[in-house]
Amino acid sequence: MRVVLEILDGPLAGRTVELSAGESVSVGRTAKSQLMLPHDNFLSGLHFLVEFTQAGVVLRDCNSSNGTWVNGDRVTERPLGDGDQISAGQTRFRVCSEMEDEADKRSSTVLFAVPKFQEQTGVHSIEAPAFSAEQQRVIDYLKQLPAPLFGLLNAEIEQHVPHFLMGSGEPFQFLSEGLGVDQMQPPAVYLTQFTPSSVLLPRLIQEGWGKPWMTFVTSQHPAPELARHLRNLMLVSTADQRPFYFRYFDPRLLPVLLPSFNGQELSQFFGPVHTMLIADPADPARLLEFGLTPQGLAGRALALR
């Protein structure tokens, strides 16, 4: 028999972890945990542990700040049965038991924390996937840019974003952590920086070029400074001081948004950002690049065919 822990909420909803007898999995917000959910700001770094022992399946809270709940009851340690629901932070999990032959019929979507960089042996020797001519030109263009390259990835639209990032070896940050407007959830946006030998960049281009969940930026400023700026842009207020989430990272919005800004607004918007690059929403066979010059907004289109 196997035990399956299924995530019910958030950008990782539907993902599962399978446990056989003698195995365990720790769950939390940071890389302290095997199953890492960085989008849930209310999880502790190491929140709870599920262990499949000879006596059965047991949950143990790991001194979490906000507690762990099973079927509505706060617990520190509790046996788990088929169908039990665990609540931790803003995420619910369901426990299911299944026979081995049932598990073999289902595709596992196990997600584990990012291994330390030095432990990622062989990651660059993965066989290169086939790219279209347009995709290859995008990759070549982005790699030759003089300023460091970053990606803004929207997990609200593409739920696999955390999966792409975890285990990629690239540094990344959940940009929306700690943001809050009343009861509204902040956008699930991640910022990642691409190293010169990145294997993540080609994968993202193959999976997402021309789709509305990916925007690239370049910057000569330190990554923490860039992250603070991009994070601050997310939460703005109307003229009557009502806060709202500003989805500037949506490539469908940028070509309309940027030409509408005056000089001061453009300066505030770009800040440490040198350029912003997207697939043309009207024609993915073109790459659009925007930057700020002393004369104002500059933009150009690169034909990929």
mmCIF file of C-alpha atoms in Angstrom:
data_model
loop_
_atom_site.group_PDB
_atom_site.id
_atom_site.type_symbol
_atom_site.label_atom_id
_atom_site.label_comp_id
_atom_site.label_asym_id
_atom_site.label_seq_id
_atom_site.Cartn_x
_atom_site.Cartn_y
_atom_site.Cartn_z
ATOM 1 C CA MET A 1 0.000 0.000 0.000
ATOM 2 C CA ARG A 2 1.021 3.578 -0.627
ATOM 3 C CA VAL A 3 -0.142 6.828 0.934
ATOM 4 C CA VAL A 4 -0.709 9.869 -1.264
ATOM 5 C CA LEU A 5 -0.605 13.448 0.019
ATOM 6 C CA GLU A 6 -2.441 15.698 -2.442
ATOM 7 C CA ILE A 7 -2.261 19.522 -2.490
ATOM 8 C CA LEU A 8 -5.767 20.982 -2.808
ATOM 9 C CA ASP A 9 -5.119 24.752 -3.018
ATOM 10 C CA GLY A 10 -2.925 27.309 -4.739
ATOM 11 C CA PRO A 11 -0.688 27.147 -7.814
ATOM 12 C CA LEU A 12 0.427 23.600 -6.917
ATOM 13 C CA ALA A 13 -3.136 22.248 -6.552
ATOM 14 C CA GLY A 14 -3.392 18.688 -7.820
ATOM 15 C CA ARG A 15 0.242 17.816 -7.196
ATOM 16 C CA THR A 16 0.883 14.746 -5.091
ATOM 17 C CA VAL A 17 3.565 13.109 -2.998
ATOM 18 C CA GLU A 18 3.585 9.316 -2.655
ATOM 19 C CA LEU A 19 4.867 7.605 0.475
ATOM 20 C CA SER A 20 5.641 3.930 0.910
ATOM 21 C CA ALA A 21 6.170 2.261 4.283
ATOM 22 C CA GLY A 22 9.226 3.674 6.030
ATOM 23 C CA GLU A 23 9.173 6.976 4.114
ATOM 24 C CA SER A 24 8.337 10.492 5.289
ATOM 25 C CA VAL A 25 7.960 13.963 3.833
ATOM 26 C CA SER A 26 8.357 17.355 5.482
ATOM 27 C CA VAL A 27 6.208 20.262 4.306
ATOM 28 C CA GLY A 28 6.841 24.001 4.602
ATOM 29 C CA ARG A 29 7.535 27.295 2.863
ATOM 30 C CA THR A 30 11.322 27.130 2.475
ATOM 31 C CA ALA A 31 14.042 24.725 1.421
ATOM 32 C CA LYS A 32 14.155 23.434 5.006
ATOM 33 C CA SER A 33 11.302 21.200 3.823
ATOM 34 C CA GLN A 34 11.262 18.451 1.232
ATOM 35 C CA LEU A 35 7.905 19.608 -0.129
ATOM 36 C CA MET A 36 8.360 23.365 -0.502
ATOM 37 C CA LEU A 37 5.402 25.726 -1.093
ATOM 38 C CA PRO A 38 7.063 29.168 -1.294
ATOM 39 C CA HIS A 39 3.832 30.884 -2.390
ATOM 40 C CA ASP A 40 2.085 30.270 0.973
ATOM 41 C CA ASN A 41 3.184 33.113 3.241
ATOM 42 C CA PHE A 42 1.427 31.591 6.268
ATOM 43 C CA LEU A 43 3.420 28.366 6.278
ATOM 44 C CA SER A 44 6.459 28.108 8.510
ATOM 45 C CA GLY A 45 9.780 27.293 6.865
ATOM 46 C CA LEU A 46 9.392 23.757 8.229
ATOM 47 C CA HIS A 47 5.719 23.337 9.095
ATOM 48 C CA PHE A 48 4.781 19.665 9.515
ATOM 49 C CA LEU A 49 5.970 16.127 8.849
ATOM 50 C CA VAL A 50 4.005 13.138 7.532
ATOM 51 C CA GLU A 51 5.590 9.762 8.275
ATOM 52 C CA PHE A 52 4.483 6.322 7.081
ATOM 53 C CA THR A 53 5.518 4.001 9.934
ATOM 54 C CA GLN A 54 4.829 0.331 10.598
ATOM 55 C CA ALA A 55 2.034 1.442 12.926
ATOM 56 C CA GLY A 56 0.432 3.652 10.262
ATOM 57 C CA VAL A 57 0.605 7.198 8.955
ATOM 58 C CA VAL A 58 1.384 9.917 11.500
ATOM 59 C CA LEU A 59 1.422 13.720 11.228
ATOM 60 C CA ARG A 60 3.688 15.796 13.461
ATOM 61 C CA ASP A 61 3.595 19.576 13.690
ATOM 62 C CA CYS A 62 7.124 21.047 13.648
ATOM 63 C CA ASN A 63 6.514 23.911 16.093
ATOM 64 C CA SER A 64 4.868 25.920 13.323
ATOM 65 C CA SER A 65 3.827 29.517 13.988
ATOM 66 C CA ASN A 66 0.239 29.168 12.793
ATOM 67 C CA GLY A 67 -0.409 25.545 13.697
ATOM 68 C CA THR A 68 -1.460 22.423 11.799
ATOM 69 C CA TRP A 69 -5.063 21.258 11.606
ATOM 70 C CA VAL A 70 -6.570 17.870 10.765
ATOM 71 C CA ASN A 71 -10.273 17.785 9.916
ATOM 72 C CA GLY A 72 -10.719 21.105 11.711
ATOM 73 C CA ASP A 73 -8.830 20.213 14.902
ATOM 74 C CA ARG A 74 -5.486 21.764 15.776
ATOM 75 C CA VAL A 75 -2.959 19.004 16.435
ATOM 76 C CA THR A 76 0.658 18.542 17.413
ATOM 77 C CA GLU A 77 0.686 14.820 16.558
ATOM 78 C CA ARG A 78 -2.108 12.790 15.009
ATOM 79 C CA PRO A 79 -2.609 9.456 13.184
ATOM 80 C CA LEU A 80 -3.922 9.987 9.656
ATOM 81 C CA GLY A 81 -6.482 7.951 7.794
ATOM 82 C CA ASP A 82 -7.824 7.757 4.271
ATOM 83 C CA GLY A 83 -9.662 10.968 3.344
ATOM 84 C CA ASP A 84 -8.314 13.103 6.201
ATOM 85 C CA GLN A 85 -7.709 16.749 5.350
ATOM 86 C CA ILE A 86 -4.718 18.697 6.655
ATOM 87 C CA SER A 87 -4.768 22.490 6.822
ATOM 88 C CA ALA A 88 -1.517 24.411 7.210
ATOM 89 C CA GLY A 89 -1.003 28.059 6.360
ATOM 90 C CA GLN A 90 -3.421 28.794 3.527
ATOM 91 C CA THR A 91 -3.086 25.338 1.987
ATOM 92 C CA ARG A 92 -5.141 22.193 2.387
ATOM 93 C CA PHE A 93 -3.909 18.670 1.767
ATOM 94 C CA ARG A 94 -5.827 15.412 1.430
ATOM 95 C CA VAL A 95 -4.554 12.009 2.543
ATOM 96 C CA CYS A 96 -5.442 9.020 0.375
ATOM 97 C CA SER A 97 -4.360 5.408 0.589
ATOM 98 C CA GLU A 98 -4.152 3.187 -2.467
ATOM 99 C CA MET A 99 -2.920 -0.224 -3.459
ATOM 100 C CA GLU A 100 0.331 -0.563 -5.391
ATOM 101 C CA ASP A 101 -1.425 -1.449 -8.670
ATOM 102 C CA GLU A 102 -3.566 1.704 -8.395
ATOM 103 C CA ALA A 103 -0.489 3.848 -7.892
ATOM 104 C CA ASP A 104 1.158 2.358 -10.973
ATOM 105 C CA LYS A 105 -1.722 3.635 -13.121
ATOM 106 C CA ARG A 106 -1.267 7.229 -12.010
ATOM 107 C CA SER A 107 1.497 9.621 -12.994
ATOM 108 C CA SER A 108 3.403 10.782 -9.953
ATOM 109 C CA THR A 109 3.900 14.512 -9.596
ATOM 110 C CA VAL A 110 6.241 14.452 -6.639
ATOM 111 C CA LEU A 111 7.775 17.823 -5.848
ATOM 112 C CA PHE A 112 10.800 18.104 -3.621
ATOM 113 C CA ALA A 113 12.880 21.032 -2.495
ATOM 114 C CA VAL A 114 15.690 22.475 -4.534
ATOM 115 C CA PRO A 115 18.893 20.504 -3.924
ATOM 116 C CA LYS A 116 22.053 22.405 -3.124
ATOM 117 C CA PHE A 117 23.745 23.598 -6.298
ATOM 118 C CA GLN A 118 26.774 21.371 -5.809
ATOM 119 C CA GLU A 119 24.465 18.340 -5.532
ATOM 120 C CA GLN A 120 22.925 18.881 -8.950
ATOM 121 C CA THR A 121 25.238 16.551 -10.796
ATOM 122 C CA GLY A 122 24.686 15.998 -14.464
ATOM 123 C CA VAL A 123 22.042 18.691 -14.821
ATOM 124 C CA HIS A 124 23.820 20.273 -17.807
ATOM 125 C CA SER A 125 24.217 16.965 -19.598
ATOM 126 C CA ILE A 126 20.477 16.549 -20.184
ATOM 127 C CA GLU A 127 19.773 15.914 -23.855
ATOM 128 C CA ALA A 128 18.850 19.177 -25.517
ATOM 129 C CA PRO A 129 15.190 19.323 -26.591
ATOM 130 C CA ALA A 130 14.205 20.290 -30.100
ATOM 131 C CA PHE A 131 13.337 23.958 -30.571
ATOM 132 C CA SER A 132 11.555 25.694 -33.368
ATOM 133 C CA ALA A 133 13.602 28.208 -35.340
ATOM 134 C CA GLU A 134 11.725 31.045 -33.597
ATOM 135 C CA GLN A 135 12.368 29.616 -30.135
ATOM 136 C CA GLN A 136 16.064 29.146 -30.870
ATOM 137 C CA ARG A 137 16.387 32.733 -32.063
ATOM 138 C CA VAL A 138 14.747 33.981 -28.849
ATOM 139 C CA ILE A 139 17.151 31.916 -26.743
ATOM 140 C CA ASP A 140 20.171 33.140 -28.694
ATOM 141 C CA TYR A 141 19.049 36.763 -28.436
ATOM 142 C CA LEU A 142 18.367 36.650 -24.702
ATOM 143 C CA LYS A 143 21.681 34.955 -23.955
ATOM 144 C CA GLN A 144 23.687 37.624 -25.753
ATOM 145 C CA LEU A 145 22.164 40.561 -23.870
ATOM 146 C CA PRO A 146 24.904 42.540 -22.052
ATOM 147 C CA ALA A 147 22.974 43.051 -18.780
ATOM 148 C CA PRO A 148 22.009 40.185 -16.444
ATOM 149 C CA LEU A 149 18.729 38.543 -17.422
ATOM 150 C CA PHE A 150 15.774 37.869 -15.100
ATOM 151 C CA GLY A 151 12.370 36.311 -15.609
ATOM 152 C CA LEU A 152 8.981 37.246 -14.145
ATOM 153 C CA LEU A 153 6.849 34.099 -14.128
ATOM 154 C CA ASN A 154 3.142 34.128 -13.311
ATOM 155 C CA ALA A 155 2.018 30.937 -11.560
ATOM 156 C CA GLU A 156 -1.593 32.127 -11.562
ATOM 157 C CA ILE A 157 -1.677 31.417 -15.291
ATOM 158 C CA GLU A 158 0.875 28.579 -15.523
ATOM 159 C CA GLN A 159 0.623 26.312 -12.487
ATOM 160 C CA HIS A 160 3.823 24.477 -13.412
ATOM 161 C CA VAL A 161 6.005 27.530 -12.743
ATOM 162 C CA PRO A 162 7.095 26.353 -9.254
ATOM 163 C CA HIS A 163 7.860 22.940 -10.709
ATOM 164 C CA PHE A 164 10.048 24.500 -13.418
ATOM 165 C CA LEU A 165 11.958 26.478 -10.793
ATOM 166 C CA MET A 166 12.432 23.795 -8.163
ATOM 167 C CA GLY A 167 15.461 21.751 -9.054
ATOM 168 C CA SER A 168 16.526 24.073 -11.888
ATOM 169 C CA GLY A 169 19.615 25.276 -10.040
ATOM 170 C CA GLU A 170 18.663 28.897 -10.724
ATOM 171 C CA PRO A 171 18.099 31.363 -7.868
ATOM 172 C CA PHE A 172 14.473 32.388 -7.547
ATOM 173 C CA GLN A 173 12.182 34.290 -5.208
ATOM 174 C CA PHE A 174 8.426 34.351 -4.627
ATOM 175 C CA LEU A 175 7.972 38.021 -5.331
ATOM 176 C CA SER A 176 4.554 38.362 -3.696
ATOM 177 C CA GLU A 177 5.559 37.102 -0.257
ATOM 178 C CA GLY A 178 3.999 39.204 2.499
ATOM 179 C CA LEU A 179 1.867 41.351 0.195
ATOM 180 C CA GLY A 180 -1.763 41.668 1.218
ATOM 181 C CA VAL A 181 -4.838 43.680 0.350
ATOM 182 C CA ASP A 182 -7.782 42.920 2.643
ATOM 183 C CA GLN A 183 -8.748 39.317 1.862
ATOM 184 C CA MET A 184 -7.380 39.271 -1.702
ATOM 185 C CA GLN A 185 -4.565 36.883 -2.494
ATOM 186 C CA PRO A 186 -1.541 38.563 -4.109
ATOM 187 C CA PRO A 187 -0.497 37.498 -7.611
ATOM 188 C CA ALA A 188 1.587 34.320 -7.576
ATOM 189 C CA VAL A 189 4.636 35.776 -9.325
ATOM 190 C CA TYR A 190 8.196 34.457 -9.159
ATOM 191 C CA LEU A 191 11.415 36.251 -10.055
ATOM 192 C CA THR A 192 14.333 34.157 -11.264
ATOM 193 C CA GLN A 193 17.805 35.077 -12.454
ATOM 194 C CA PHE A 194 19.367 33.154 -15.319
ATOM 195 C CA THR A 195 22.986 32.090 -15.124
ATOM 196 C CA PRO A 196 25.064 32.084 -18.343
ATOM 197 C CA SER A 197 24.792 28.288 -18.610
ATOM 198 C CA SER A 198 21.109 28.232 -17.678
ATOM 199 C CA VAL A 199 19.124 25.125 -18.574
ATOM 200 C CA LEU A 200 15.983 26.771 -17.239
ATOM 201 C CA LEU A 201 15.858 29.515 -19.875
ATOM 202 C CA PRO A 202 15.569 27.167 -22.893
ATOM 203 C CA ARG A 203 12.929 25.128 -21.106
ATOM 204 C CA LEU A 204 10.840 28.197 -20.335
ATOM 205 C CA ILE A 205 11.084 29.414 -23.924
ATOM 206 C CA GLN A 206 9.979 26.025 -25.201
ATOM 207 C CA GLU A 207 7.111 25.792 -22.724
ATOM 208 C CA GLY A 208 5.913 29.379 -22.626
ATOM 209 C CA TRP A 209 7.044 31.610 -25.481
ATOM 210 C CA GLY A 210 4.006 33.484 -26.759
ATOM 211 C CA LYS A 211 1.959 32.658 -23.649
ATOM 212 C CA PRO A 212 0.861 35.326 -21.152
ATOM 213 C CA TRP A 213 2.791 34.131 -18.104
ATOM 214 C CA MET A 214 6.369 35.096 -18.915
ATOM 215 C CA THR A 215 8.160 38.471 -19.068
ATOM 216 C CA PHE A 216 11.915 39.067 -19.142
ATOM 217 C CA VAL A 217 13.828 42.009 -17.692
ATOM 218 C CA THR A 218 17.482 43.010 -17.670
ATOM 219 C CA SER A 219 19.207 44.993 -14.955
ATOM 220 C CA GLN A 220 22.728 45.905 -13.891
ATOM 221 C CA HIS A 221 21.551 46.423 -10.311
ATOM 222 C CA PRO A 222 21.904 43.790 -7.570
ATOM 223 C CA ALA A 223 19.161 41.165 -7.599
ATOM 224 C CA PRO A 224 17.761 42.133 -4.144
ATOM 225 C CA GLU A 225 17.360 45.748 -5.263
ATOM 226 C CA LEU A 226 15.587 44.671 -8.449
ATOM 227 C CA ALA A 227 13.313 42.316 -6.493
ATOM 228 C CA ARG A 228 12.326 45.086 -4.060
ATOM 229 C CA HIS A 229 11.475 47.409 -6.933
ATOM 230 C CA LEU A 230 9.398 44.838 -8.821
ATOM 231 C CA ARG A 231 7.660 43.806 -5.629
ATOM 232 C CA ASN A 232 6.802 47.411 -4.744
ATOM 233 C CA LEU A 233 5.279 47.918 -8.185
ATOM 234 C CA MET A 234 2.757 45.165 -7.509
ATOM 235 C CA LEU A 235 0.831 46.991 -4.823
ATOM 236 C CA VAL A 236 -0.359 50.471 -5.776
ATOM 237 C CA SER A 237 -3.277 52.752 -4.940
ATOM 238 C CA THR A 238 -5.936 54.582 -6.908
ATOM 239 C CA ALA A 239 -6.373 58.361 -6.689
ATOM 240 C CA ASP A 240 -8.757 57.847 -3.765
ATOM 241 C CA GLN A 241 -6.206 55.653 -1.937
ATOM 242 C CA ARG A 242 -7.796 52.292 -2.621
ATOM 243 C CA PRO A 243 -5.061 49.627 -2.939
ATOM 244 C CA PHE A 244 -5.008 47.122 -5.780
ATOM 245 C CA TYR A 245 -2.627 44.679 -7.420
ATOM 246 C CA PHE A 246 -0.916 46.092 -10.485
ATOM 247 C CA ARG A 247 -0.303 43.280 -12.994
ATOM 248 C CA TYR A 248 2.416 45.068 -14.920
ATOM 249 C CA PHE A 249 4.140 41.708 -15.459
ATOM 250 C CA ASP A 250 1.406 40.553 -17.877
ATOM 251 C CA PRO A 251 2.877 40.745 -21.410
ATOM 252 C CA ARG A 252 -0.596 41.459 -22.777
ATOM 253 C CA LEU A 253 -0.658 44.696 -20.771
ATOM 254 C CA LEU A 254 2.825 46.116 -21.323
ATOM 255 C CA PRO A 255 2.500 47.287 -24.980
ATOM 256 C CA VAL A 256 -0.607 49.274 -24.021
ATOM 257 C CA LEU A 257 0.556 50.408 -20.593
ATOM 258 C CA LEU A 258 4.023 51.802 -21.272
ATOM 259 C CA PRO A 259 3.139 54.304 -24.055
ATOM 260 C CA SER A 260 0.464 55.771 -21.758
ATOM 261 C CA PHE A 261 3.007 56.823 -19.084
ATOM 262 C CA ASN A 262 4.511 60.292 -18.877
ATOM 263 C CA GLY A 263 8.230 60.820 -18.284
ATOM 264 C CA GLN A 264 8.037 60.779 -14.486
ATOM 265 C CA GLU A 265 5.849 57.687 -14.457
ATOM 266 C CA LEU A 266 8.219 55.889 -16.814
ATOM 267 C CA SER A 267 11.180 56.736 -14.591
ATOM 268 C CA GLN A 268 9.369 55.440 -11.504
ATOM 269 C CA PHE A 269 8.220 52.328 -13.338
ATOM 270 C CA PHE A 270 11.589 51.293 -14.783
ATOM 271 C CA GLY A 271 13.757 52.208 -11.784
ATOM 272 C CA PRO A 272 16.619 49.664 -11.817
ATOM 273 C CA VAL A 273 15.157 47.856 -14.847
ATOM 274 C CA HIS A 274 17.173 48.384 -18.021
ATOM 275 C CA THR A 275 14.890 46.644 -20.535
ATOM 276 C CA MET A 276 11.702 44.563 -20.556
ATOM 277 C CA LEU A 277 11.266 41.873 -23.191
ATOM 278 C CA ILE A 278 8.152 39.934 -24.189
ATOM 279 C CA ALA A 279 6.633 37.977 -27.026
ATOM 280 C CA ASP A 280 4.426 40.292 -29.069
ATOM 281 C CA PRO A 281 0.881 39.434 -27.869
ATOM 282 C CA ALA A 282 -0.395 40.018 -31.415
ATOM 283 C CA ASP A 283 2.347 37.983 -33.108
ATOM 284 C CA PRO A 284 4.616 35.599 -31.136
ATOM 285 C CA ALA A 285 6.964 35.588 -34.136
ATOM 286 C CA ARG A 286 8.148 39.001 -32.902
ATOM 287 C CA LEU A 287 10.061 39.867 -29.743
ATOM 288 C CA LEU A 288 9.248 43.273 -28.263
ATOM 289 C CA GLU A 289 11.899 45.126 -26.253
ATOM 290 C CA PHE A 290 11.198 48.256 -24.182
ATOM 291 C CA GLY A 291 13.651 50.555 -22.440
ATOM 292 C CA LEU A 292 13.953 54.038 -21.032
ATOM 293 C CA THR A 293 16.211 56.670 -22.642
ATOM 294 C CA PRO A 294 16.719 60.376 -21.836
ATOM 295 C CA GLN A 295 14.259 61.074 -24.636
ATOM 296 C CA GLY A 296 11.588 58.800 -23.147
ATOM 297 C CA LEU A 297 10.290 55.325 -23.914
ATOM 298 C CA ALA A 298 12.187 53.361 -26.556
ATOM 299 C CA GLY A 299 10.849 50.216 -28.121
ATOM 300 C CA ARG A 300 11.775 47.913 -30.930
ATOM 301 C CA ALA A 301 10.511 44.686 -32.481
ATOM 302 C CA LEU A 302 12.745 41.797 -33.484
ATOM 303 C CA ALA A 303 11.368 39.519 -36.196
ATOM 304 C CA LEU A 304 12.004 35.888 -35.296
ATOM 305 C CA ARG A 305 11.302 34.430 -38.735
#
